Coordinates of C-alpha atoms in Angstrom, one line a residue:
M1 CA -15.1 -13.9 -6.4
I2 CA -14.3 -17.3 -4.9
R3 CA -10.7 -17.1 -6.1
L4 CA -10.4 -13.6 -4.6
Y5 CA -11.8 -14.7 -1.2
T6 CA -9.5 -17.8 -1.3
R7 CA -6.5 -15.5 -1.5
V8 CA -7.9 -13.4 1.4
L9 CA -7.7 -16.6 3.5
Q10 CA -4.3 -17.5 2.2
L11 CA -3.0 -14.2 3.5
L12 CA -3.5 -15.5 7.1
G13 CA 0.1 -16.6 6.9
K14 CA 1.3 -17.7 10.4
E15 CA -2.2 -17.5 11.7
K16 CA -3.4 -20.4 9.5
R17 CA -3.2 -23.0 12.3
L18 CA -5.4 -20.9 14.6
G19 CA -7.7 -20.4 11.6
W20 CA -8.2 -24.1 11.2
I21 CA -8.9 -24.5 14.9
L22 CA -11.5 -21.7 14.7
A23 CA -13.0 -23.4 11.6
A24 CA -13.4 -26.6 13.5
A25 CA -15.0 -24.8 16.4
N26 CA -17.4 -23.1 14.1
L27 CA -18.4 -26.5 12.7
L28 CA -19.2 -27.7 16.3
L29 CA -21.2 -24.5 16.9
A30 CA -23.2 -25.1 13.8
G31 CA -24.2 -28.5 15.0
A32 CA -24.9 -27.5 18.6
Q33 CA -27.1 -24.5 17.6
F34 CA -29.6 -26.9 16.0
A35 CA -30.0 -28.9 19.2
E36 CA -32.2 -26.1 20.7
P37 CA -35.1 -26.2 18.1
V38 CA -34.9 -30.0 18.0
L39 CA -35.1 -30.4 21.7
F40 CA -37.8 -27.7 22.0
G41 CA -40.0 -29.6 19.5
R42 CA -39.4 -33.0 21.3
I43 CA -40.3 -31.5 24.7
I44 CA -43.6 -30.2 23.2
D45 CA -44.3 -33.7 21.9
V46 CA -43.5 -35.2 25.3
L47 CA -45.7 -32.7 27.1
S48 CA -48.6 -33.1 24.7
G49 CA -48.3 -36.9 24.6
N50 CA -48.0 -36.9 20.9
L51 CA -45.5 -39.7 20.1
S52 CA -47.0 -40.8 16.8
T53 CA -43.8 -40.4 14.9
G54 CA -42.0 -43.0 17.0
A55 CA -39.1 -40.6 17.4
L56 CA -39.1 -41.0 21.2
N57 CA -38.3 -44.1 23.2
A58 CA -39.8 -44.9 26.6
E59 CA -36.6 -43.9 28.3
V60 CA -36.9 -40.3 27.1
A61 CA -40.6 -39.9 27.6
S62 CA -39.8 -37.6 30.4
P63 CA -39.0 -33.9 29.5
W64 CA -36.3 -33.5 32.1
P65 CA -33.5 -35.3 30.3
L66 CA -34.4 -33.3 27.2
L67 CA -34.3 -30.1 29.2
A68 CA -30.9 -31.1 30.7
A69 CA -29.5 -31.7 27.3
W70 CA -30.8 -28.3 26.1
V71 CA -29.0 -26.6 29.0
G72 CA -25.8 -28.5 28.2
F73 CA -25.9 -27.5 24.5
G74 CA -26.8 -23.9 25.4
L75 CA -23.8 -23.6 27.8
F76 CA -21.5 -25.1 25.1
T77 CA -22.8 -22.7 22.5
I78 CA -22.3 -19.7 24.8
V79 CA -18.8 -20.6 25.9
C80 CA -17.6 -21.9 22.5
G81 CA -19.1 -18.8 20.8
A82 CA -17.3 -16.4 23.2
V83 CA -13.9 -18.2 22.7
V84 CA -14.3 -18.2 18.9
A85 CA -15.2 -14.5 18.9
L86 CA -12.3 -13.5 21.2
H87 CA -9.7 -15.4 19.2
A88 CA -11.2 -14.3 15.8
D89 CA -10.8 -10.7 16.9
R90 CA -7.2 -11.2 18.0
L91 CA -6.3 -13.1 14.8
A92 CA -7.9 -10.4 12.5
H93 CA -6.1 -7.5 14.3
R94 CA -2.7 -9.2 14.4
Q95 CA -2.8 -10.2 10.8
R96 CA -4.0 -6.8 9.6
Q97 CA -1.0 -5.2 11.1
A98 CA 1.3 -7.9 9.7
V99 CA -0.1 -7.5 6.2
L100 CA -0.1 -3.7 6.4
T101 CA 3.6 -3.8 7.3
D102 CA 4.4 -6.2 4.5
Y103 CA 2.5 -4.0 2.0
F104 CA 4.4 -0.9 3.1
E105 CA 7.7 -2.8 2.8
H106 CA 6.7 -3.9 -0.7
I107 CA 5.8 -0.5 -2.0
M108 CA 8.9 1.1 -0.5
Q109 CA 11.0 -1.4 -2.6
L110 CA 9.2 -0.8 -5.8
P111 CA 11.3 1.2 -8.3
L112 CA 11.0 5.0 -8.7
T113 CA 9.4 4.5 -12.1
Y114 CA 6.5 2.9 -10.4
H115 CA 6.1 5.7 -7.9
T116 CA 6.5 8.3 -10.6
G117 CA 3.4 6.9 -12.4
T118 CA 1.3 6.2 -9.3
H119 CA 0.0 8.9 -7.0
S120 CA 1.1 8.5 -3.4
G121 CA -2.4 9.4 -2.1
R122 CA -3.8 6.5 -4.1
L123 CA -1.2 4.1 -2.7
M124 CA -2.0 5.2 0.8
K125 CA -5.8 4.7 0.1
V126 CA -5.1 1.2 -1.3
M127 CA -3.0 0.3 1.7
L128 CA -5.5 1.5 4.4
Q129 CA -8.7 0.4 2.7
G130 CA -7.2 -2.9 1.5
T131 CA -6.0 -3.9 5.0
D132 CA -9.3 -2.8 6.6
A133 CA -11.2 -4.9 4.0
L134 CA -9.0 -7.9 4.9
W135 CA -9.6 -7.3 8.6
R136 CA -13.4 -7.2 8.2
L137 CA -13.5 -10.3 6.1
W138 CA -11.3 -12.3 8.4
L139 CA -13.3 -11.2 11.4
G140 CA -16.6 -11.9 9.8
F141 CA -15.5 -15.2 8.4
F142 CA -14.4 -16.7 11.7
R143 CA -17.1 -15.0 13.9
E144 CA -20.2 -15.5 11.8
H145 CA -19.9 -16.4 8.1
F146 CA -18.2 -19.8 8.4
A147 CA -20.6 -20.9 11.1
S148 CA -23.6 -19.7 9.0
I149 CA -22.3 -21.6 5.9
M150 CA -21.8 -24.7 8.1
S151 CA -25.3 -24.3 9.6
L152 CA -26.9 -24.5 6.2
I153 CA -24.9 -27.6 5.4
V154 CA -26.1 -29.2 8.7
L155 CA -29.7 -27.9 8.6
L156 CA -31.0 -29.2 5.3
P157 CA -30.0 -32.9 5.8
L158 CA -31.2 -32.7 9.4
S159 CA -34.6 -31.3 8.4
V160 CA -35.0 -33.9 5.6
D161 CA -34.3 -36.6 8.2
I162 CA -37.0 -35.2 10.5
N163 CA -39.7 -34.5 8.0
W164 CA -38.9 -34.3 4.3
R165 CA -42.2 -32.8 3.4
L166 CA -41.6 -29.7 5.5
A167 CA -38.0 -29.7 4.5
V168 CA -39.0 -29.0 0.9
L169 CA -40.2 -25.5 2.0
L170 CA -36.8 -24.7 3.5
A171 CA -35.1 -25.9 0.3
V172 CA -37.3 -23.7 -1.8
L173 CA -36.4 -20.8 0.5
C174 CA -32.7 -21.4 0.0
V175 CA -33.1 -21.6 -3.8
V176 CA -35.0 -18.3 -3.9
F177 CA -32.3 -16.6 -1.9
T178 CA -29.5 -18.1 -4.0
V179 CA -31.1 -16.9 -7.3
L180 CA -31.9 -13.5 -6.0
T181 CA -28.4 -12.9 -4.6
T182 CA -26.7 -14.1 -7.7
L183 CA -28.8 -11.7 -9.9
V184 CA -28.0 -8.7 -7.6
V185 CA -24.3 -9.5 -7.6
R186 CA -24.1 -9.8 -11.3
K187 CA -26.2 -6.6 -11.7
T188 CA -24.0 -4.5 -9.4
S189 CA -20.4 -5.9 -9.9
G190 CA -19.4 -3.4 -12.5
M191 CA -21.1 -0.6 -10.6
Q192 CA -19.1 -1.1 -7.5
S193 CA -15.8 -1.1 -9.4
E194 CA -16.8 2.3 -10.8
V195 CA -17.5 3.4 -7.3
E196 CA -14.0 2.4 -6.1
E197 CA -12.5 4.3 -9.0
H198 CA -14.2 7.4 -7.8
Y199 CA -12.9 6.8 -4.3
G200 CA -9.4 6.6 -5.7
D201 CA -9.9 9.9 -7.6
L202 CA -11.2 11.5 -4.4
S203 CA -8.2 10.4 -2.4
A204 CA -5.7 11.5 -5.1
R205 CA -7.3 14.9 -5.6
A206 CA -7.5 15.7 -1.9
S207 CA -3.9 14.6 -1.4
D208 CA -2.8 16.6 -4.5
A209 CA -4.4 19.8 -3.2
L210 CA -3.0 19.3 0.4
G211 CA 0.5 18.7 -1.0
N212 CA 0.3 21.9 -2.9
V213 CA -1.5 24.1 -0.4
A214 CA 0.9 27.0 -0.9
L215 CA 0.1 27.1 -4.6
V216 CA -3.7 26.8 -3.9
Q217 CA -3.7 29.7 -1.5
S218 CA -1.3 32.0 -3.5
F219 CA -3.5 31.6 -6.6
T220 CA -6.7 31.9 -4.6
R221 CA -7.9 28.4 -5.7
V222 CA -9.4 27.3 -2.5
D223 CA -12.9 27.5 -3.8
A224 CA -12.0 26.0 -7.1
E225 CA -10.3 23.0 -5.4
V226 CA -13.2 22.5 -3.0
Q227 CA -15.7 22.6 -5.9
G228 CA -13.5 20.1 -7.8
L229 CA -13.5 17.8 -4.8
R230 CA -17.2 18.2 -4.4
G231 CA -17.7 17.3 -8.0
V232 CA -15.8 14.0 -7.6
A233 CA -17.8 13.3 -4.4
D234 CA -21.1 13.9 -6.4
Q235 CA -19.9 11.5 -9.1
L236 CA -19.1 8.9 -6.4
L237 CA -22.6 9.2 -4.8
A238 CA -24.3 9.0 -8.2
A239 CA -22.4 5.7 -8.8
Q240 CA -23.0 4.4 -5.3
M241 CA -26.8 4.9 -5.0
P242 CA -27.9 2.3 -7.6
V243 CA -25.7 -0.3 -5.9
L244 CA -27.3 0.5 -2.5
S245 CA -30.8 0.3 -4.0
W246 CA -30.2 -3.2 -5.4
W247 CA -28.9 -4.5 -2.0
A248 CA -31.8 -2.8 -0.3
L249 CA -34.1 -4.9 -2.5
V250 CA -32.4 -8.0 -1.1
T251 CA -33.0 -6.8 2.4
V252 CA -36.7 -6.3 1.7
M253 CA -37.0 -9.7 0.2
T254 CA -35.3 -11.2 3.2
K255 CA -37.8 -9.7 5.6
A256 CA -40.8 -10.8 3.4
S257 CA -39.4 -14.3 3.1
T258 CA -39.5 -14.7 6.9
T259 CA -43.2 -14.1 7.1
I260 CA -44.1 -16.1 4.0
T261 CA -42.0 -19.1 5.0
V262 CA -43.4 -19.3 8.6
L263 CA -47.0 -19.0 7.2
A264 CA -46.2 -21.7 4.7
I265 CA -44.9 -24.1 7.4
F266 CA -47.9 -23.6 9.6
T267 CA -50.3 -24.1 6.6
V268 CA -48.6 -27.3 5.3
G269 CA -47.9 -28.5 8.9
I270 CA -51.5 -28.2 9.9
A271 CA -52.6 -30.1 6.8
L272 CA -50.0 -32.8 7.5
H273 CA -50.9 -33.0 11.2
Q274 CA -54.5 -33.6 10.2
Q275 CA -53.3 -36.6 8.1
G276 CA -51.1 -37.9 10.9
L277 CA -47.9 -37.2 9.0
T278 CA -46.3 -34.8 11.5
T279 CA -46.6 -33.7 15.1
V280 CA -47.1 -30.4 16.8
G281 CA -43.6 -30.5 18.1
E282 CA -42.2 -30.9 14.6
I283 CA -44.3 -28.0 13.3
V284 CA -42.8 -25.8 16.1
M285 CA -39.4 -27.3 15.3
F286 CA -39.6 -26.3 11.6
V287 CA -40.8 -22.8 12.5
S288 CA -37.7 -22.4 14.6
F289 CA -35.7 -24.0 11.7
A290 CA -37.2 -21.4 9.3
T291 CA -36.4 -18.5 11.6
M292 CA -32.9 -19.8 12.1
L293 CA -32.5 -20.4 8.4
I294 CA -33.5 -16.9 7.6
Q295 CA -31.0 -15.6 10.0
R296 CA -28.2 -17.7 8.5
L297 CA -29.2 -16.7 5.0
E298 CA -29.1 -13.1 6.0
Q299 CA -25.6 -13.6 7.3
V300 CA -24.6 -15.5 4.2
V301 CA -26.0 -12.6 2.1
S302 CA -24.2 -10.2 4.3
F303 CA -21.0 -12.2 3.7
I304 CA -21.5 -12.2 -0.1
N305 CA -22.4 -8.5 0.0
G306 CA -19.3 -7.8 2.1
V307 CA -17.0 -9.7 -0.3
F308 CA -18.6 -8.0 -3.3
M309 CA -18.3 -4.5 -1.8
E310 CA -14.7 -5.1 -0.8
A311 CA -13.7 -6.9 -4.0
P312 CA -12.6 -3.7 -5.9
R313 CA -10.5 -2.6 -2.9
L314 CA -9.0 -6.0 -2.6
R315 CA -8.2 -6.2 -6.3
D316 CA -6.4 -2.9 -6.1
F317 CA -4.5 -4.1 -3.0
F318 CA -3.5 -7.4 -4.6
N319 CA -2.5 -5.6 -7.9
V320 CA 0.0 -3.4 -5.9
L321 CA 1.1 -6.4 -3.9
D322 CA 1.7 -8.4 -7.1
A323 CA 3.7 -5.6 -8.7
V324 CA 7.1 -7.2 -9.3
P325 CA 10.1 -4.8 -9.1
A326 CA 11.9 -4.6 -12.4
V327 CA 15.1 -4.4 -10.4
R328 CA 15.6 -7.0 -7.6
D329 CA 18.3 -9.1 -6.1
R330 CA 19.6 -12.1 -8.0
L331 CA 19.7 -15.4 -6.1
D332 CA 23.5 -15.4 -6.1
A333 CA 23.8 -11.6 -5.2
I334 CA 26.5 -10.9 -2.6
D335 CA 27.3 -8.2 -0.1
P336 CA 30.9 -7.2 -0.6
G337 CA 31.1 -4.8 2.3
R338 CA 32.6 -1.4 1.8
L339 CA 33.8 -0.7 -1.8
Q340 CA 36.8 1.2 -3.0
G341 CA 34.8 3.2 -5.6
M342 CA 36.2 2.4 -9.0
V343 CA 33.3 2.7 -11.4
E344 CA 33.3 1.4 -15.0
F345 CA 30.6 1.9 -17.6
N346 CA 31.1 -0.4 -20.6
D347 CA 28.9 0.1 -23.7
V348 CA 25.8 0.8 -21.5
S349 CA 22.6 1.4 -23.3
F350 CA 19.1 2.0 -21.9
S351 CA 15.7 3.0 -23.3
Y352 CA 12.5 3.8 -21.3
D353 CA 10.1 3.0 -24.2
G354 CA 12.2 0.6 -26.3
K355 CA 12.3 3.0 -29.1
R356 CA 14.4 6.1 -28.4
P357 CA 17.6 5.4 -26.3
A358 CA 18.0 7.5 -23.1
V359 CA 21.6 6.4 -22.9
E360 CA 23.5 4.7 -25.7
D361 CA 26.9 3.0 -25.8
L362 CA 28.1 4.9 -22.7
S363 CA 31.7 3.9 -21.7
F364 CA 34.0 5.5 -19.1
I365 CA 36.0 4.7 -16.0
A366 CA 36.1 6.6 -12.8
L367 CA 38.9 5.8 -10.4
P368 CA 38.6 6.0 -6.6
G369 CA 38.6 9.6 -5.5
Q370 CA 38.0 11.2 -8.9
T371 CA 35.2 13.7 -9.7
I372 CA 33.2 13.0 -12.8
A373 CA 30.9 15.8 -14.0
L374 CA 28.0 15.2 -16.3
V375 CA 26.9 18.1 -18.4
G376 CA 24.2 18.6 -21.1
A377 CA 20.8 19.8 -21.9
T378 CA 17.7 18.5 -20.0
G379 CA 16.9 15.0 -21.3
A380 CA 20.4 14.4 -22.7
G381 CA 20.8 11.3 -20.5
K382 CA 22.8 12.5 -17.5
S383 CA 20.3 11.5 -14.8
T384 CA 19.5 8.2 -16.5
A385 CA 23.2 7.3 -16.5
I386 CA 23.5 8.0 -12.7
A387 CA 20.2 6.1 -12.1
L388 CA 21.7 3.1 -13.8
L389 CA 24.6 3.3 -11.4
H390 CA 22.5 2.8 -8.3
R391 CA 20.1 0.5 -10.1
A392 CA 17.0 2.5 -10.3
F393 CA 17.0 0.6 -13.7
D394 CA 19.2 -2.0 -15.3
P395 CA 20.7 -1.4 -18.7
Q396 CA 19.4 -3.3 -21.7
S397 CA 22.9 -3.9 -22.9
G398 CA 26.4 -3.4 -21.6
F399 CA 27.4 -3.6 -17.9
I400 CA 28.4 -1.4 -15.0
R401 CA 31.1 -2.5 -12.6
I402 CA 32.2 -1.2 -9.2
D403 CA 35.6 -2.5 -8.1
G404 CA 35.4 -5.0 -11.0
M405 CA 32.1 -6.5 -9.8
D406 CA 28.9 -6.2 -11.9
V407 CA 26.4 -4.1 -9.9
R408 CA 23.7 -6.7 -10.8
G409 CA 25.7 -9.3 -8.8
L410 CA 25.5 -7.1 -5.6
T411 CA 22.5 -7.0 -3.3
L412 CA 20.6 -3.8 -3.7
A413 CA 21.1 -3.0 0.0
A414 CA 24.9 -3.4 -0.3
L415 CA 25.1 -1.4 -3.5
R416 CA 23.1 1.5 -2.2
R417 CA 24.8 1.5 1.2
N418 CA 28.0 2.3 -0.7
I419 CA 26.4 5.2 -2.6
G420 CA 25.4 8.6 -1.2
V421 CA 23.1 11.0 -3.0
V422 CA 22.5 14.7 -2.5
F423 CA 19.4 15.4 -4.5
Q424 CA 18.5 18.7 -6.3
E425 CA 15.5 18.8 -4.0
A426 CA 16.5 18.1 -0.4
L427 CA 14.2 15.3 0.8
L428 CA 13.5 15.5 4.5
F429 CA 11.1 13.6 6.8
N430 CA 8.6 15.4 9.0
R431 CA 10.8 14.6 12.0
S432 CA 13.6 16.2 14.0
I433 CA 16.8 17.4 12.4
A434 CA 18.6 14.7 14.4
D435 CA 16.3 12.0 13.0
N436 CA 16.8 13.3 9.5
L437 CA 20.6 13.3 9.8
R438 CA 20.6 9.7 11.3
V439 CA 19.1 8.5 8.0
G440 CA 22.7 8.5 6.9
K441 CA 23.9 6.7 10.0
P442 CA 21.2 5.4 12.4
D443 CA 23.7 4.8 15.3
A444 CA 25.4 8.2 15.0
T445 CA 26.2 9.8 18.3
D446 CA 25.3 13.4 19.2
E447 CA 29.0 14.4 18.7
E448 CA 29.0 12.8 15.2
L449 CA 25.9 14.8 14.3
R450 CA 27.6 18.0 15.4
I451 CA 30.8 17.2 13.4
A452 CA 28.8 16.4 10.3
A453 CA 26.6 19.5 10.6
S454 CA 29.7 21.6 11.1
R455 CA 31.4 20.2 8.0
A456 CA 28.2 20.8 6.0
Q457 CA 28.0 24.5 7.1
A458 CA 24.8 23.7 8.9
L459 CA 25.7 23.9 12.6
D460 CA 25.2 27.7 12.8
F461 CA 21.5 27.7 11.9
I462 CA 20.8 24.5 13.9
E463 CA 22.2 26.0 17.1
R464 CA 20.2 29.2 16.5
S465 CA 17.0 27.1 16.7
E466 CA 15.4 26.9 20.1
R467 CA 15.4 23.1 20.2
G468 CA 18.7 22.6 18.3
F469 CA 19.0 19.2 16.8
E470 CA 15.5 18.3 18.1
T471 CA 13.9 21.0 15.9
N472 CA 11.2 19.5 13.6
A473 CA 12.0 19.9 9.9
G474 CA 8.3 20.0 9.0
E475 CA 6.7 18.1 6.1
R476 CA 9.3 17.7 3.4
G477 CA 11.5 20.1 5.4
R478 CA 9.1 23.1 4.9
M479 CA 10.1 24.6 8.3
L480 CA 13.5 25.3 6.9
S481 CA 14.9 27.4 4.0
G482 CA 16.1 25.8 0.8
G483 CA 19.7 26.4 1.7
E484 CA 19.2 24.9 5.2
R485 CA 17.5 21.8 3.8
Q486 CA 20.3 21.3 1.3
R487 CA 23.0 21.7 3.9
L488 CA 21.2 19.0 6.0
S489 CA 21.2 16.7 3.1
I490 CA 24.9 17.2 2.7
A491 CA 25.5 16.5 6.4
R492 CA 23.4 13.4 6.0
A493 CA 25.8 12.3 3.2
I494 CA 28.8 13.1 5.3
L495 CA 27.4 10.9 8.1
K496 CA 26.8 8.0 5.7
D497 CA 30.4 8.3 4.6
P498 CA 29.9 6.4 1.3
P499 CA 32.8 5.7 -1.1
I500 CA 30.7 6.9 -4.0
L501 CA 28.8 10.2 -4.0
I502 CA 26.2 11.5 -6.4
L503 CA 25.5 15.3 -6.5
D504 CA 22.3 15.8 -8.5
E505 CA 22.1 19.5 -9.3
A506 CA 22.7 20.1 -5.6
T507 CA 23.1 23.9 -5.9
S508 CA 21.0 24.8 -9.0
A509 CA 18.2 26.6 -7.2
L510 CA 20.1 28.6 -4.7
D511 CA 21.3 32.2 -4.4
A512 CA 24.9 33.1 -4.8
V513 CA 25.7 33.5 -1.1
T514 CA 24.0 30.2 -0.1
E515 CA 25.6 28.5 -3.1
A516 CA 29.1 29.6 -1.9
K517 CA 28.4 28.1 1.6
L518 CA 27.2 24.9 -0.1
N519 CA 30.1 24.6 -2.4
A520 CA 32.4 24.8 0.7
A521 CA 30.3 22.0 2.2
L522 CA 30.4 20.0 -1.0
D523 CA 34.2 20.3 -1.2
E524 CA 34.3 18.8 2.3
V525 CA 32.0 15.9 1.5
M526 CA 33.7 15.1 -1.8
K527 CA 37.1 14.5 -0.3
G528 CA 38.4 11.0 -0.8
R529 CA 35.3 9.8 -2.7
T530 CA 34.4 8.9 -6.2
T531 CA 32.0 11.7 -7.0
F532 CA 29.5 12.1 -9.9
V533 CA 28.2 15.7 -10.3
I534 CA 25.2 16.5 -12.5
A535 CA 25.4 20.3 -13.0
H536 CA 24.0 23.0 -15.2
R537 CA 26.1 25.7 -13.6
L538 CA 29.6 25.1 -15.0
S539 CA 31.3 27.1 -12.3
T540 CA 30.5 24.3 -9.9
I541 CA 32.6 21.7 -11.9
R542 CA 35.6 23.9 -12.5
N543 CA 37.9 21.4 -10.7
A544 CA 36.3 18.2 -11.9
T545 CA 38.8 15.4 -12.9
R546 CA 36.8 14.8 -16.1
I547 CA 33.7 16.3 -17.7
L548 CA 31.4 14.2 -19.8
V549 CA 29.2 16.2 -22.2
F550 CA 26.0 14.5 -23.1
E551 CA 23.7 15.0 -26.1
N552 CA 20.9 12.6 -27.1
G553 CA 22.1 9.9 -24.7
R554 CA 25.7 9.9 -26.0
V555 CA 28.9 11.4 -24.7
I556 CA 30.0 13.8 -27.4
E557 CA 33.0 15.4 -25.5
S558 CA 35.2 14.3 -22.6
G559 CA 38.0 16.1 -20.8
T560 CA 38.9 18.6 -18.1
F561 CA 37.4 22.0 -18.0
D562 CA 40.3 23.8 -19.6
E563 CA 40.7 21.0 -22.3
L564 CA 37.0 21.3 -23.3
V565 CA 37.1 25.1 -23.4
S566 CA 40.2 25.0 -25.6
Q567 CA 38.6 22.6 -28.0
G568 CA 36.0 25.2 -28.9
G569 CA 33.2 22.6 -29.1
H570 CA 29.8 22.2 -27.5
F571 CA 31.1 22.6 -24.0
A572 CA 33.0 25.8 -25.0
D573 CA 29.7 27.2 -26.4
L574 CA 27.9 26.4 -23.1
A575 CA 30.7 28.0 -21.1
T576 CA 30.7 31.1 -23.3
A577 CA 27.0 31.4 -23.1
Q578 CA 26.9 31.2 -19.3
F579 CA 29.8 33.6 -19.0
M580 CA 28.0 36.2 -21.2
V581 CA 24.8 35.8 -19.2
Q582 CA 26.7 36.3 -16.0
E583 CA 28.4 39.4 -17.3
K584 CA 25.1 40.9 -18.5
A585 CA 23.6 40.1 -15.0
R586 CA 26.5 41.9 -13.3
A587 CA 26.2 44.9 -15.7
S588 CA 22.4 45.2 -15.1
M589 CA 23.0 45.1 -11.4
A590 CA 25.6 47.9 -11.6
L591 CA 23.6 50.1 -14.0
P592 CA 21.5 51.9 -11.5
E593 CA 24.6 53.1 -9.6
A594 CA 26.0 54.6 -12.8
M595 CA 22.9 56.5 -13.7
P596 CA 22.8 60.2 -12.7
P597 CA 20.0 61.2 -10.2
L598 CA 16.9 62.6 -11.8

């Protein structure tokens, strides 16, 4: 727990200097706050004429200097407390936003394999709850908790110096609190971790249902999803209630301790006073000490409870923050500027699990401007090969070069700036069409947007929209049709103008008319670029410079379309099968017209 909290303070970053200043101010506050009960007790002794302890000199036999000192300490406490609270608030808010931004940047740089295995709803929950937890702990530490801890350090030696006999009662109270809090923390630590797991499940399930709301509604699963969420919420409450019960016990013991300690001080104090071992002022002073000690102990317990309750969220936050990308820039990585686009794979092998190779001994060269098609069954290694090109992963053996340079020697930003991707599923932000297109070129002018949209066969439907380029695409582009989304992704690639282009099943899920429009757009975007096409529809790669046929991670055939068909191998079988399917589809469409009327 201490190690975790130390790391929370280390995340103050640039705010550490202000943190040290606030810590020093808290130390002064801790000392000043004890002036009030001490001065109060001395004033009572002066007024009652009880000077038996010898604590007062003749010069301070008057209560007025003591009262003036009380006023001075009081004003200092008020002003210093207000300044500390103000700057603690500002520090906590500034640093929360800084850490949130750093976390977001970190997770956006994590590889796709990490995001594939981690639900986006859980990552959002970890980000928001983690930064909120940090904010609460920073704020509490500098406004209350540090001052409370320092108060305990100041109080006990001070009370011993005044009257060690009464100080023993305060020490016993501290020991009881420490033991009780330790027992409760140990009892509930595992319980709270389970609670946070349920919170993660709740967030992931709700996000999952909202992300598939069309599926939920079409299959009339609204009640089922609500019941499922309610079930997770019930499990969460069942795990949370025992934790709350244990901490409620601490609260009850705290309240009881206040009364017991005050009564004990009065009882012992009266007995000591009768023996001449203390004064009335010291009894009043120690009653104030006890009340103040209880308040400080409550704040310390609140601090421990806060750290304990936030610990699972902070661990999740730090676990994500500590995730090291498998692919990252080398110290000597360079930015070569715009590349020509000559791509070379040399004996490249890669395995996801270290057992079965996803790509094995892959070697080929793509010259600038050539189109290389990758064909094969699902899982044959096509997508993995392309993922290795833009360094979603790095090969376990072999190397990939662009313009003679190993891709691992280039910065990730430089490499990916030279590669454009048109995905099978058009990925769009919930922003305007213009904003989505400018992902390809942030400084693109309105005229450049129009030209790119026109070349991608997208200008017609954009201009039909009431707001034109300012039309919102909706979440993941849901306000647009599949063909419209795909044409926008092509326009985005045109704007980026990369020397290397990847078309990942860009037309596989579209109808024939839309596919024809997209093929025209793709022909436009492929001009003058080294293009890699992953395709199941062989008609889309008829004019490819070379076709690589994949099977079990290996290239089993290579050549042009006509060469591979004439060889009568695996590709020829695929082409024949697709041709027969297409012929049957045409025949079935024409059959109703040939049938005589009934």
